Amino acid sequence: GQNIDQPTEMTATEGAIVQINCTYQTSGFNGLFWYQQHAGEAPTFLSYNVLDGLEEKGRFSSFLSRSKGYSYLLLKELQMKDSASYLCAVRDMSGSSYKLIFGSGTRLLVRP
Amino acid sequence: EAGVTQFPSHSVIEKGQTVTLRCDPISGHDNLYWYRRVMGKEIKFLLHFVKESKQDESGMPNNRFLAERTGGTYSTLKVQPAELEDSGVYFCASSQGGGLAIQYFGAGTRLSVL
């Protein structure tokens, strides 16, 4: 089966670092994506990993271990505007499509 | 450059009525996807177009849902007749290619069936 797990909610302090974990079990893995979504807005692409290791993009980094079915998103120097939902999604190639399979999302609250 | 746009942003209809959602992908993107999120659940795939052809419609819930992409540009998703369980947010995404191409999402259409 296909399953993606991530924590429902997290709270962190402005200026701090937070790590959002994601574990997955899918049959046709072809990359793991992280999106940010503010309420009522479009999910916005943040980062993706295809190979094992760390990808860094400014304040955001994403890590992947395919053998462990594990990824995390690291947010540094947290700002109030980082309060949002963070969606972990695996691209599944087991069918004829490049569909994304999403986790339920992690709601991050950044406090002053 | 304009992003993925969806219309309407919100639709409220009664059970049994018909609703048509529209998605305009980013210009030049051949791949167009429909997803939806029902209350309290994760975003789930509905179907995938490559140009005007349906590449994968394995996520379509039943035959009350009809998606089209005539001419390979914008797409419509029609629900007829709508049921209460169809309420949710319908997202559209587009990408320039398949494979590792990033999917860019619209803000979604919030459908409320009363």
Coordinates of N, CA and C in Angstrom, one line a residue:
Chain A
G1 N 0.8 -1.2 0.0 CA 0.0 0.0 0.0 C 0.8 1.2 0.0
Q2 N 0.2 2.4 0.0 CA 0.9 3.7 -0.1 C 0.5 4.4 1.2
N3 N 1.5 4.9 1.9 CA 1.3 5.6 3.2 C 2.3 6.6 3.4
I4 N 1.9 7.8 3.8 CA 2.8 8.9 4.1 C 2.4 9.5 5.4
D5 N 3.4 9.5 6.4 CA 3.1 10.0 7.7 C 3.9 11.2 8.0
Q6 N 3.3 12.2 8.6 CA 4.0 13.4 9.1 C 3.2 13.9 10.3
P7 N 3.9 14.6 11.2 CA 3.2 15.1 12.4 C 2.1 16.0 12.1
T8 N 1.0 16.0 12.9 CA -0.1 16.9 12.6 C 0.2 18.4 12.9
E9 N 0.8 18.6 14.0 CA 1.1 20.0 14.4 C 2.4 20.1 15.0
M10 N 3.0 21.3 14.9 CA 4.3 21.6 15.6 C 4.3 23.1 15.9
T11 N 4.9 23.4 17.0 CA 5.1 24.8 17.4 C 6.5 25.1 17.6
A12 N 7.0 26.3 17.2 CA 8.4 26.7 17.3 C 8.4 28.2 17.6
T13 N 9.6 28.6 18.0 CA 9.7 30.0 18.3 C 10.5 30.8 17.2
E14 N 10.1 32.0 17.0 CA 10.7 32.9 16.0 C 12.2 32.9 16.2
G15 N 12.9 32.7 15.1 CA 14.4 32.7 15.1 C 15.0 31.3 15.3
A16 N 14.2 30.4 15.7 CA 14.7 29.0 16.0 C 14.8 28.2 14.7
I17 N 15.1 26.9 14.9 CA 15.2 25.9 13.8 C 14.1 24.8 14.1
V18 N 13.4 24.4 13.1 CA 12.4 23.3 13.3 C 12.6 22.3 12.2
Q19 N 12.5 21.0 12.6 CA 12.6 19.9 11.6 C 11.2 19.2 11.5
I20 N 10.7 19.1 10.3 CA 9.5 18.4 10.1 C 9.8 17.1 9.4
N21 N 9.4 16.0 10.1 CA 9.7 14.6 9.5 C 8.6 14.1 8.7
C22 N 9.0 13.2 7.8 CA 8.0 12.5 6.9 C 8.5 11.1 6.6
T23 N 7.7 10.1 6.9 CA 8.0 8.8 6.5 C 7.0 8.3 5.5
Y24 N 7.5 7.4 4.6 CA 6.7 7.0 3.5 C 6.8 5.6 3.1
Q25 N 5.8 5.0 2.6 CA 5.8 3.7 2.0 C 5.0 3.7 0.7
T26 N 5.8 3.7 -0.5 CA 5.1 3.7 -1.7 C 5.7 2.7 -2.7
S27 N 5.0 2.4 -3.7 CA 5.4 1.3 -4.6 C 6.2 1.8 -5.8
G28 N 6.2 3.0 -6.1 CA 6.9 3.5 -7.3 C 7.6 4.8 -7.1
F29 N 8.5 4.9 -6.1 CA 9.1 6.2 -5.7 C 9.9 6.8 -6.8
N30 N 9.6 8.1 -7.0 CA 10.4 8.9 -8.0 C 10.6 10.3 -7.5
G31 N 10.9 10.4 -6.3 CA 11.1 11.8 -5.8 C 10.2 12.2 -4.6
L32 N 10.7 13.0 -3.7 CA 9.9 13.4 -2.6 C 9.9 15.0 -2.6
F33 N 8.7 15.5 -2.5 CA 8.5 17.0 -2.6 C 8.0 17.6 -1.3
W34 N 8.4 18.8 -1.0 CA 7.8 19.6 0.1 C 7.2 20.8 -0.5
Y35 N 6.0 21.0 0.0 CA 5.2 22.2 -0.3 C 4.8 23.0 0.9
Q36 N 4.7 24.3 0.8 CA 4.2 25.1 1.9 C 2.8 25.6 1.5
Q37 N 1.8 25.6 2.4 CA 0.5 26.1 2.1 C 0.0 27.0 3.2
H38 N -0.2 28.2 2.9 CA -1.0 29.1 3.8 C -2.5 28.9 3.6
A39 N -3.2 29.1 4.6 CA -4.7 28.9 4.6 C -5.3 29.6 3.4
G40 N -6.1 28.9 2.6 CA -6.8 29.5 1.5 C -5.9 29.8 0.2
E41 N -4.7 29.4 0.3 CA -3.8 29.7 -0.8 C -3.3 28.4 -1.5
A42 N -2.6 28.6 -2.6 CA -2.1 27.5 -3.3 C -0.9 26.9 -2.6
P43 N -0.8 25.5 -2.6 CA 0.5 24.9 -2.2 C 1.6 25.4 -3.0
T44 N 2.7 25.9 -2.3 CA 3.8 26.5 -3.0 C 5.0 25.5 -2.9
F45 N 5.7 25.2 -4.0 CA 6.8 24.3 -4.0 C 8.0 24.9 -3.2
L46 N 8.6 24.0 -2.3 CA 9.7 24.4 -1.6 C 11.0 23.7 -2.0
S47 N 10.9 22.4 -2.1 CA 12.1 21.6 -2.3 C 11.8 20.2 -2.7
Y48 N 12.7 19.5 -3.4 CA 12.5 18.1 -3.7 C 13.8 17.4 -3.6
N49 N 13.7 16.1 -3.4 CA 14.9 15.2 -3.3 C 14.6 13.9 -4.2
V50 N 15.5 13.6 -5.0 CA 15.4 12.3 -5.7 C 16.4 11.3 -5.2
L51 N 17.6 11.8 -5.0 CA 18.7 11.0 -4.4 C 18.9 11.2 -2.9
D52 N 19.5 10.3 -2.3 CA 19.8 10.4 -0.8 C 20.6 11.7 -0.6
G53 N 20.4 12.3 0.5 CA 21.2 13.4 1.0 C 20.4 14.7 1.2
L54 N 21.2 15.7 1.4 CA 20.6 17.0 1.8 C 20.6 18.0 0.6
E55 N 19.4 18.7 0.4 CA 19.3 19.7 -0.6 C 19.1 21.0 0.2
E56 N 19.8 22.1 0.0 CA 19.7 23.3 0.7 C 19.3 24.4 -0.2
K57 N 18.3 25.2 0.2 CA 17.8 26.3 -0.5 C 17.5 27.4 0.4
G58 N 18.5 28.3 0.7 CA 18.3 29.4 1.6 C 18.0 28.9 3.0
R59 N 16.9 29.3 3.6 CA 16.6 29.0 5.0 C 16.0 27.6 5.0
F60 N 15.7 27.0 3.9 CA 15.0 25.7 3.8 C 16.0 24.6 3.3
S61 N 16.0 23.4 4.0 CA 16.8 22.3 3.5 C 15.9 21.1 3.6
S62 N 16.1 20.1 2.7 CA 15.4 18.9 2.8 C 16.3 17.7 2.6
F63 N 16.0 16.7 3.4 CA 16.9 15.5 3.4 C 16.1 14.3 3.0
L64 N 16.8 13.3 2.4 CA 16.1 12.1 2.0 C 17.0 10.9 2.3
S65 N 16.4 9.8 2.8 CA 17.0 8.5 2.9 C 16.0 7.5 2.3
R66 N 16.3 7.1 1.1 CA 15.4 6.1 0.4 C 15.3 4.8 1.1
S67 N 16.5 4.3 1.6 CA 16.5 3.0 2.2 C 15.6 3.0 3.5
K68 N 15.5 4.1 4.2 CA 14.7 4.2 5.4 C 13.3 4.8 5.1
G69 N 13.0 5.2 3.9 CA 11.7 5.8 3.6 C 11.4 7.0 4.5
Y70 N 12.4 7.9 4.5 CA 12.4 9.0 5.5 C 12.9 10.3 4.8
S71 N 12.2 11.3 5.2 CA 12.7 12.7 4.7 C 12.4 13.6 5.9
Y72 N 13.1 14.7 5.8 CA 12.7 15.8 6.7 C 12.9 17.2 6.0
L73 N 12.2 18.1 6.5 CA 12.3 19.5 6.0 C 12.8 20.3 7.2
L74 N 13.9 21.1 7.0 CA 14.5 21.9 8.0 C 14.3 23.3 7.7
L75 N 13.7 24.0 8.6 CA 13.5 25.5 8.5 C 14.4 26.2 9.5
K76 N 15.2 27.1 9.0 CA 16.1 27.8 9.9 C 15.7 29.3 10.1
E77 N 16.1 29.9 11.1 CA 15.8 31.3 11.4 C 14.3 31.6 11.1
L78 N 13.5 30.9 11.9 CA 12.1 30.9 11.7 C 11.6 32.4 11.7
Q79 N 10.6 32.6 10.9 CA 10.0 33.9 10.8 C 8.5 33.7 11.0
M80 N 7.8 34.7 11.5 CA 6.3 34.6 11.7 C 5.6 34.1 10.5
K81 N 6.1 34.6 9.3 CA 5.4 34.2 8.1 C 5.5 32.8 7.7
D82 N 6.4 32.0 8.4 CA 6.6 30.6 8.2 C 5.5 29.8 8.8
S83 N 4.6 30.4 9.6 CA 3.4 29.7 10.1 C 2.5 29.3 8.9
A84 N 2.4 28.0 8.7 CA 1.7 27.5 7.5 C 1.6 26.0 7.7
S85 N 1.0 25.3 6.7 CA 1.0 23.9 6.6 C 2.1 23.5 5.7
Y86 N 2.8 22.4 6.0 CA 3.9 21.9 5.2 C 3.5 20.5 4.8
L87 N 3.5 20.3 3.5 CA 3.0 19.1 2.9 C 4.2 18.3 2.3
C88 N 4.2 17.0 2.7 CA 5.2 16.1 2.2 C 4.5 15.3 1.1
A89 N 5.1 15.1 -0.1 CA 4.4 14.4 -1.2 C 5.5 13.6 -1.9
V90 N 5.1 12.3 -2.2 CA 5.9 11.4 -3.0 C 5.4 11.3 -4.4
R91 N 6.3 11.4 -5.4 CA 5.9 11.2 -6.7 C 5.9 9.7 -7.0
D92 N 4.7 9.2 -7.4 CA 4.5 7.8 -7.6 C 4.5 7.5 -9.1
M93 N 5.4 6.6 -9.5 CA 5.4 6.2 -10.9 C 4.9 4.8 -11.1
S94 N 4.2 4.2 -10.2 CA 3.8 2.8 -10.3 C 2.7 2.7 -11.4
G95 N 2.0 3.7 -11.7 CA 1.0 3.7 -12.7 C 1.5 4.3 -14.0
S96 N 0.7 4.9 -14.8 CA 1.1 5.5 -16.0 C 1.3 7.0 -15.9
S97 N 1.3 7.5 -14.6 CA 1.2 8.9 -14.4 C 2.4 9.4 -13.5
Y98 N 2.5 10.7 -13.3 CA 3.5 11.2 -12.3 C 2.7 11.8 -11.2
K99 N 1.7 11.2 -10.7 CA 0.9 11.8 -9.6 C 1.7 11.9 -8.3
L100 N 1.3 12.9 -7.5 CA 1.8 13.1 -6.2 C 0.9 12.4 -5.2
I101 N 1.5 11.8 -4.2 CA 0.8 11.2 -3.1 C 1.2 12.0 -1.9
F102 N 0.2 12.6 -1.2 CA 0.4 13.6 -0.2 C 0.2 13.0 1.2
G103 N 1.0 13.5 2.2 CA 0.7 13.3 3.6 C -0.4 14.3 4.0
S104 N -0.9 14.2 5.2 CA -2.0 15.0 5.7 C -1.5 16.4 6.0
G105 N -0.2 16.6 6.0 CA 0.3 18.0 6.2 C 0.6 18.2 7.7
T106 N 1.6 19.1 7.9 CA 2.0 19.5 9.3 C 1.7 20.9 9.5
R107 N 0.9 21.3 10.4 CA 0.6 22.7 10.7 C 1.6 23.2 11.6
L108 N 2.4 24.2 11.2 CA 3.5 24.8 12.0 C 3.0 26.2 12.5
L109 N 3.1 26.3 13.8 CA 2.8 27.6 14.4 C 4.1 28.2 14.9
V110 N 4.5 29.4 14.4 CA 5.7 30.1 14.9 C 5.2 31.2 15.9
R111 N 5.7 31.1 17.1 CA 5.4 32.1 18.1 C 6.5 33.1 18.3
P112 N 6.1 34.3 18.7 CA 7.1 35.4 18.9 C 8.1 35.0 20.1
Chain B
E1 N 4.9 36.1 -15.3 CA 4.2 35.0 -15.9 C 3.1 34.5 -14.9
A2 N 1.9 34.4 -15.4 CA 0.8 34.0 -14.6 C 1.0 32.6 -14.1
G3 N 0.5 32.3 -12.9 CA 0.5 30.9 -12.3 C -0.7 30.2 -12.8
V4 N -0.9 29.1 -12.1 CA -2.1 28.3 -12.3 C -3.3 29.0 -11.7
T5 N -4.3 29.2 -12.5 CA -5.5 29.9 -12.0 C -6.7 29.0 -12.1
Q6 N -7.6 29.1 -11.1 CA -8.7 28.3 -11.0 C -10.0 29.2 -10.7
F7 N -11.1 28.8 -11.3 CA -12.3 29.5 -11.2 C -13.5 28.6 -11.1
P8 N -14.5 28.8 -10.2 CA -14.4 29.9 -9.2 C -13.6 29.6 -8.0
S9 N -13.4 30.5 -7.1 CA -12.6 30.2 -5.9 C -13.5 29.5 -4.9
H10 N -14.8 29.8 -5.0 CA -15.7 29.1 -4.1 C -17.0 28.9 -4.8
S11 N -17.6 27.7 -4.6 CA -18.9 27.4 -5.1 C -19.8 26.7 -4.1
V12 N -21.0 27.2 -4.0 CA -22.0 26.6 -3.0 C -23.2 26.2 -3.9
I13 N -23.4 24.9 -3.8 CA -24.6 24.4 -4.6 C -25.4 23.4 -3.8
E14 N -26.5 23.0 -4.3 CA -27.4 22.1 -3.5 C -27.1 20.7 -4.1
K15 N -27.3 19.7 -3.3 CA -27.2 18.3 -3.7 C -28.1 18.1 -5.0
G16 N -27.5 17.4 -5.9 CA -28.3 17.2 -7.2 C -28.0 18.1 -8.3
Q17 N -27.4 19.3 -7.9 CA -27.1 20.2 -9.0 C -25.8 19.9 -9.7
T18 N -25.5 20.7 -10.7 CA -24.2 20.5 -11.5 C -23.3 21.6 -11.3
V19 N -22.0 21.3 -11.2 CA -21.0 22.4 -11.0 C -19.9 22.1 -12.0
T20 N -19.3 23.1 -12.6 CA -18.2 23.0 -13.4 C -17.0 23.9 -12.9
L21 N -15.9 23.3 -12.7 CA -14.7 24.0 -12.2 C -13.8 24.1 -13.4
R22 N -13.1 25.2 -13.4 CA -12.1 25.5 -14.5 C -10.7 25.7 -14.0
C23 N -9.8 25.2 -14.8 CA -8.4 25.4 -14.4 C -7.6 25.9 -15.7
D24 N -6.9 27.0 -15.5 CA -6.0 27.4 -16.6 C -4.6 27.2 -16.1
P25 N -3.9 26.3 -16.8 CA -2.5 26.0 -16.4 C -1.5 27.1 -16.7
I26 N -0.3 27.0 -16.3 CA 0.7 27.9 -16.7 C 1.0 27.7 -18.2
S27 N 1.1 28.8 -18.9 CA 1.3 28.7 -20.4 C 2.4 27.8 -20.8
G28 N 2.1 26.9 -21.7 CA 3.2 26.0 -22.2 C 3.3 24.7 -21.4
H29 N 2.6 24.5 -20.3 CA 2.6 23.3 -19.6 C 1.7 22.3 -20.2
D30 N 2.2 21.2 -20.7 CA 1.4 20.1 -21.3 C 0.7 19.2 -20.3
N31 N 1.3 19.1 -19.1 CA 0.8 18.2 -18.0 C -0.1 19.0 -17.1
L32 N -1.3 18.5 -16.9 CA -2.3 19.1 -16.0 C -2.9 18.1 -15.1
Y33 N -3.0 18.4 -13.9 CA -3.4 17.4 -12.9 C -4.6 18.0 -12.1
W34 N -5.5 17.2 -11.7 CA -6.6 17.5 -10.7 C -6.4 16.7 -9.5
Y35 N -6.5 17.4 -8.3 CA -6.5 16.8 -7.0 C -7.6 17.4 -6.2
R36 N -8.0 16.7 -5.1 CA -8.9 17.3 -4.2 C -8.6 16.9 -2.8
R37 N -9.1 17.8 -1.9 CA -8.9 17.5 -0.5 C -10.3 17.6 0.2
V38 N -10.7 16.5 0.7 CA -12.0 16.6 1.5 C -11.7 16.8 2.9
M39 N -12.7 17.2 3.7 CA -12.5 17.7 5.0 C -11.7 16.7 5.9
G40 N -10.6 17.2 6.4 CA -9.8 16.5 7.4 C -8.9 15.4 6.7
K41 N -8.9 15.3 5.4 CA -8.1 14.3 4.8 C -6.9 15.0 4.0
E42 N -6.1 14.1 3.5 CA -5.0 14.6 2.7 C -5.4 14.9 1.2
I43 N -4.6 15.7 0.5 CA -4.8 16.0 -0.9 C -4.7 14.7 -1.7
K44 N -5.7 14.4 -2.5 CA -5.6 13.1 -3.3 C -5.8 13.4 -4.8
F45 N -5.0 12.6 -5.5 CA -5.0 12.7 -7.0 C -6.3 12.2 -7.6
L46 N -6.7 13.0 -8.6 CA -7.9 12.6 -9.4 C -7.5 12.1 -10.8
L47 N -6.9 13.0 -11.5 CA -6.5 12.6 -12.9 C -5.4 13.5 -13.4
H48 N -4.8 13.0 -14.5 CA -3.7 13.6 -15.2 C -3.9 13.7 -16.7
F49 N -3.8 14.9 -17.2 CA -3.8 15.1 -18.7 C -2.4 15.3 -19.2
V50 N -2.1 14.8 -20.4 CA -1.0 15.2 -21.1 C -1.5 15.8 -22.4
K51 N -1.4 17.1 -22.6 CA -2.1 17.9 -23.6 C -3.6 17.6 -23.4
E52 N -4.2 17.1 -24.5 CA -5.7 16.9 -24.4 C -6.0 15.4 -24.0
S53 N -5.0 14.6 -23.8 CA -5.3 13.2 -23.5 C -5.2 12.9 -22.0
K54 N -6.1 12.0 -21.6 CA -6.1 11.5 -20.2 C -5.1 10.5 -20.1
Q55 N -4.0 10.8 -19.3 CA -2.9 9.9 -19.1 C -3.3 8.9 -18.0
D56 N -4.0 9.4 -17.0 CA -4.3 8.5 -15.8 C -5.5 9.1 -15.1
E57 N -6.6 8.4 -15.1 CA -7.8 8.9 -14.4 C -8.2 7.9 -13.3
S58 N -7.2 7.2 -12.7 CA -7.4 6.2 -11.7 C -8.0 6.8 -10.4
G59 N -7.8 8.1 -10.2 CA -8.3 8.7 -8.9 C -9.7 9.2 -9.0
M60 N -10.3 9.2 -10.1 CA -11.7 9.8 -10.3 C -12.6 8.9 -9.4
P61 N -13.4 9.5 -8.6 CA -14.2 8.7 -7.6 C -15.3 7.9 -8.3
N62 N -16.0 8.4 -9.3 CA -17.1 7.7 -9.9 C -17.5 8.5 -11.2
N63 N -18.5 8.0 -11.9 CA -18.8 8.5 -13.2 C -19.6 9.8 -13.1
R64 N -19.8 10.3 -11.9 CA -20.4 11.7 -11.8 C -19.4 12.8 -12.0
F65 N -18.2 12.4 -12.1 CA -17.1 13.4 -12.4 C -16.6 13.2 -13.8
L66 N -16.6 14.4 -14.5 CA -16.1 14.3 -15.9 C -15.1 15.5 -16.1
A67 N -13.9 15.1 -16.5 CA -12.9 16.1 -16.8 C -12.6 16.2 -18.3
E68 N -12.4 17.4 -18.8 CA -12.0 17.6 -20.2 C -10.9 18.6 -20.3
R69 N -10.2 18.5 -21.4 CA -9.2 19.4 -21.7 C -9.1 19.6 -23.2
T70 N -10.1 20.1 -23.8 CA -10.2 20.3 -25.2 C -9.2 21.3 -25.7
G71 N -8.4 20.9 -26.7 CA -7.4 21.8 -27.3 C -6.1 21.8 -26.5
G72 N -6.1 21.1 -25.4 CA -4.9 20.9 -24.6 C -4.5 22.2 -23.8
T73 N -5.4 23.1 -23.6 CA -5.1 24.3 -22.8 C -5.7 24.2 -21.5
Y74 N -6.9 24.9 -21.3 CA -7.5 24.9 -20.0 C -8.3 23.6 -19.8
S75 N -8.6 23.3 -18.6 CA -9.4 22.1 -18.3 C -10.6 22.4 -17.5
T76 N -11.6 21.6 -17.6 CA -12.8 21.7 -16.8 C -13.1 20.4 -16.1
L77 N -13.6 20.5 -14.9 CA -14.0 19.3 -14.1 C -15.5 19.5 -13.7
K78 N -16.3 18.7 -14.2 CA -17.8 18.8 -14.0 C -18.2 17.7 -13.0
V79 N -19.0 18.1 -12.1 CA -19.6 17.1 -11.2 C -21.1 17.2 -11.4
Q80 N -21.7 16.0 -11.7 CA -23.1 16.0 -12.1 C -23.7 14.6 -11.8
P81 N -24.7 14.4 -11.0 CA -25.1 15.4 -10.0 C -24.2 15.4 -8.8
A82 N -24.1 16.6 -8.1 CA -23.3 16.7 -6.9 C -23.9 16.0 -5.7
E83 N -23.1 15.4 -4.9 CA -23.5 14.8 -3.7 C -22.8 15.5 -2.5
L84 N -23.3 15.3 -1.3 CA -22.7 15.9 -0.2 C -21.3 15.6 0.0
E85 N -20.9 14.4 -0.3 CA -19.5 13.9 0.0 C -18.5 14.5 -1.1
D86 N -19.0 15.2 -2.0 CA -18.2 15.9 -3.0 C -17.6 17.2 -2.5
S87 N -18.1 17.6 -1.4 CA -17.6 18.9 -0.8 C -16.1 18.8 -0.5
G88 N -15.4 19.8 -0.7 CA -13.9 19.8 -0.5 C -13.3 20.9 -1.3
V89 N -12.0 20.9 -1.3 CA -11.2 21.8 -2.1 C -10.6 21.1 -3.3
Y90 N -10.9 21.6 -4.5 CA -10.4 20.9 -5.7 C -9.2 21.8 -6.2
F91 N -8.0 21.1 -6.3 CA -6.8 21.8 -6.8 C -6.5 21.3 -8.2
C92 N -5.9 22.2 -8.9 CA -5.3 21.9 -10.2 C -3.8 22.2 -10.1
A93 N -3.1 21.5 -10.8 CA -1.6 21.7 -10.9 C -1.2 21.5 -12.3
S94 N -0.1 22.1 -12.7 CA 0.5 21.9 -14.0 C 2.0 21.8 -14.0
S95 N 2.6 21.1 -15.0 CA 4.0 21.0 -15.0 C 4.4 21.0 -16.5
Q96 N 5.7 21.4 -16.7 CA 6.2 21.5 -18.1 C 6.5 20.2 -18.7
G97 N 6.9 19.2 -17.9 CA 7.1 17.9 -18.4 C 6.6 16.9 -17.5
G98 N 6.9 15.6 -17.8 CA 6.6 14.6 -16.8 C 7.9 14.3 -15.9
G99 N 8.1 13.1 -15.6 CA 9.3 12.8 -14.9 C 9.5 13.6 -13.6
L100 N 10.6 14.4 -13.6 CA 10.9 15.1 -12.4 C 10.4 16.5 -12.4
A101 N 9.6 16.9 -13.3 CA 9.1 18.2 -13.4 C 8.3 18.6 -12.2
I102 N 8.5 19.8 -11.7 CA 7.8 20.3 -10.5 C 6.3 20.6 -10.9
Q103 N 5.4 20.2 -10.1 CA 4.0 20.5 -10.3 C 3.7 21.8 -9.5
Y104 N 3.1 22.8 -10.2 CA 2.7 24.1 -9.6 C 1.2 24.1 -9.5
F105 N 0.8 24.5 -8.3 CA -0.6 24.4 -7.9 C -1.3 25.7 -8.0
G106 N -2.6 25.6 -8.3 CA -3.5 26.8 -8.1 C -4.0 26.8 -6.7
A107 N -4.8 27.9 -6.4 CA -5.3 28.1 -5.1 C -6.5 27.3 -4.7
G108 N -7.0 26.6 -5.7 CA -8.1 25.7 -5.5 C -9.5 26.3 -5.6
T109 N -10.5 25.4 -5.8 CA -11.9 25.8 -5.7 C -12.5 25.1 -4.6
R110 N -13.1 25.9 -3.6 CA -13.7 25.3 -2.5 C -15.2 25.0 -2.9
L111 N -15.5 23.7 -2.9 CA -16.9 23.3 -3.3 C -17.7 22.9 -2.0
S112 N -18.8 23.6 -1.9 CA -19.7 23.2 -0.7 C -21.0 22.7 -1.3
V113 N -21.3 21.4 -1.0 CA -22.6 20.9 -1.5 C -23.5 20.8 -0.3
L114 N -24.7 21.4 -0.4 CA -25.6 21.5 0.8 C -26.8 20.6 0.6

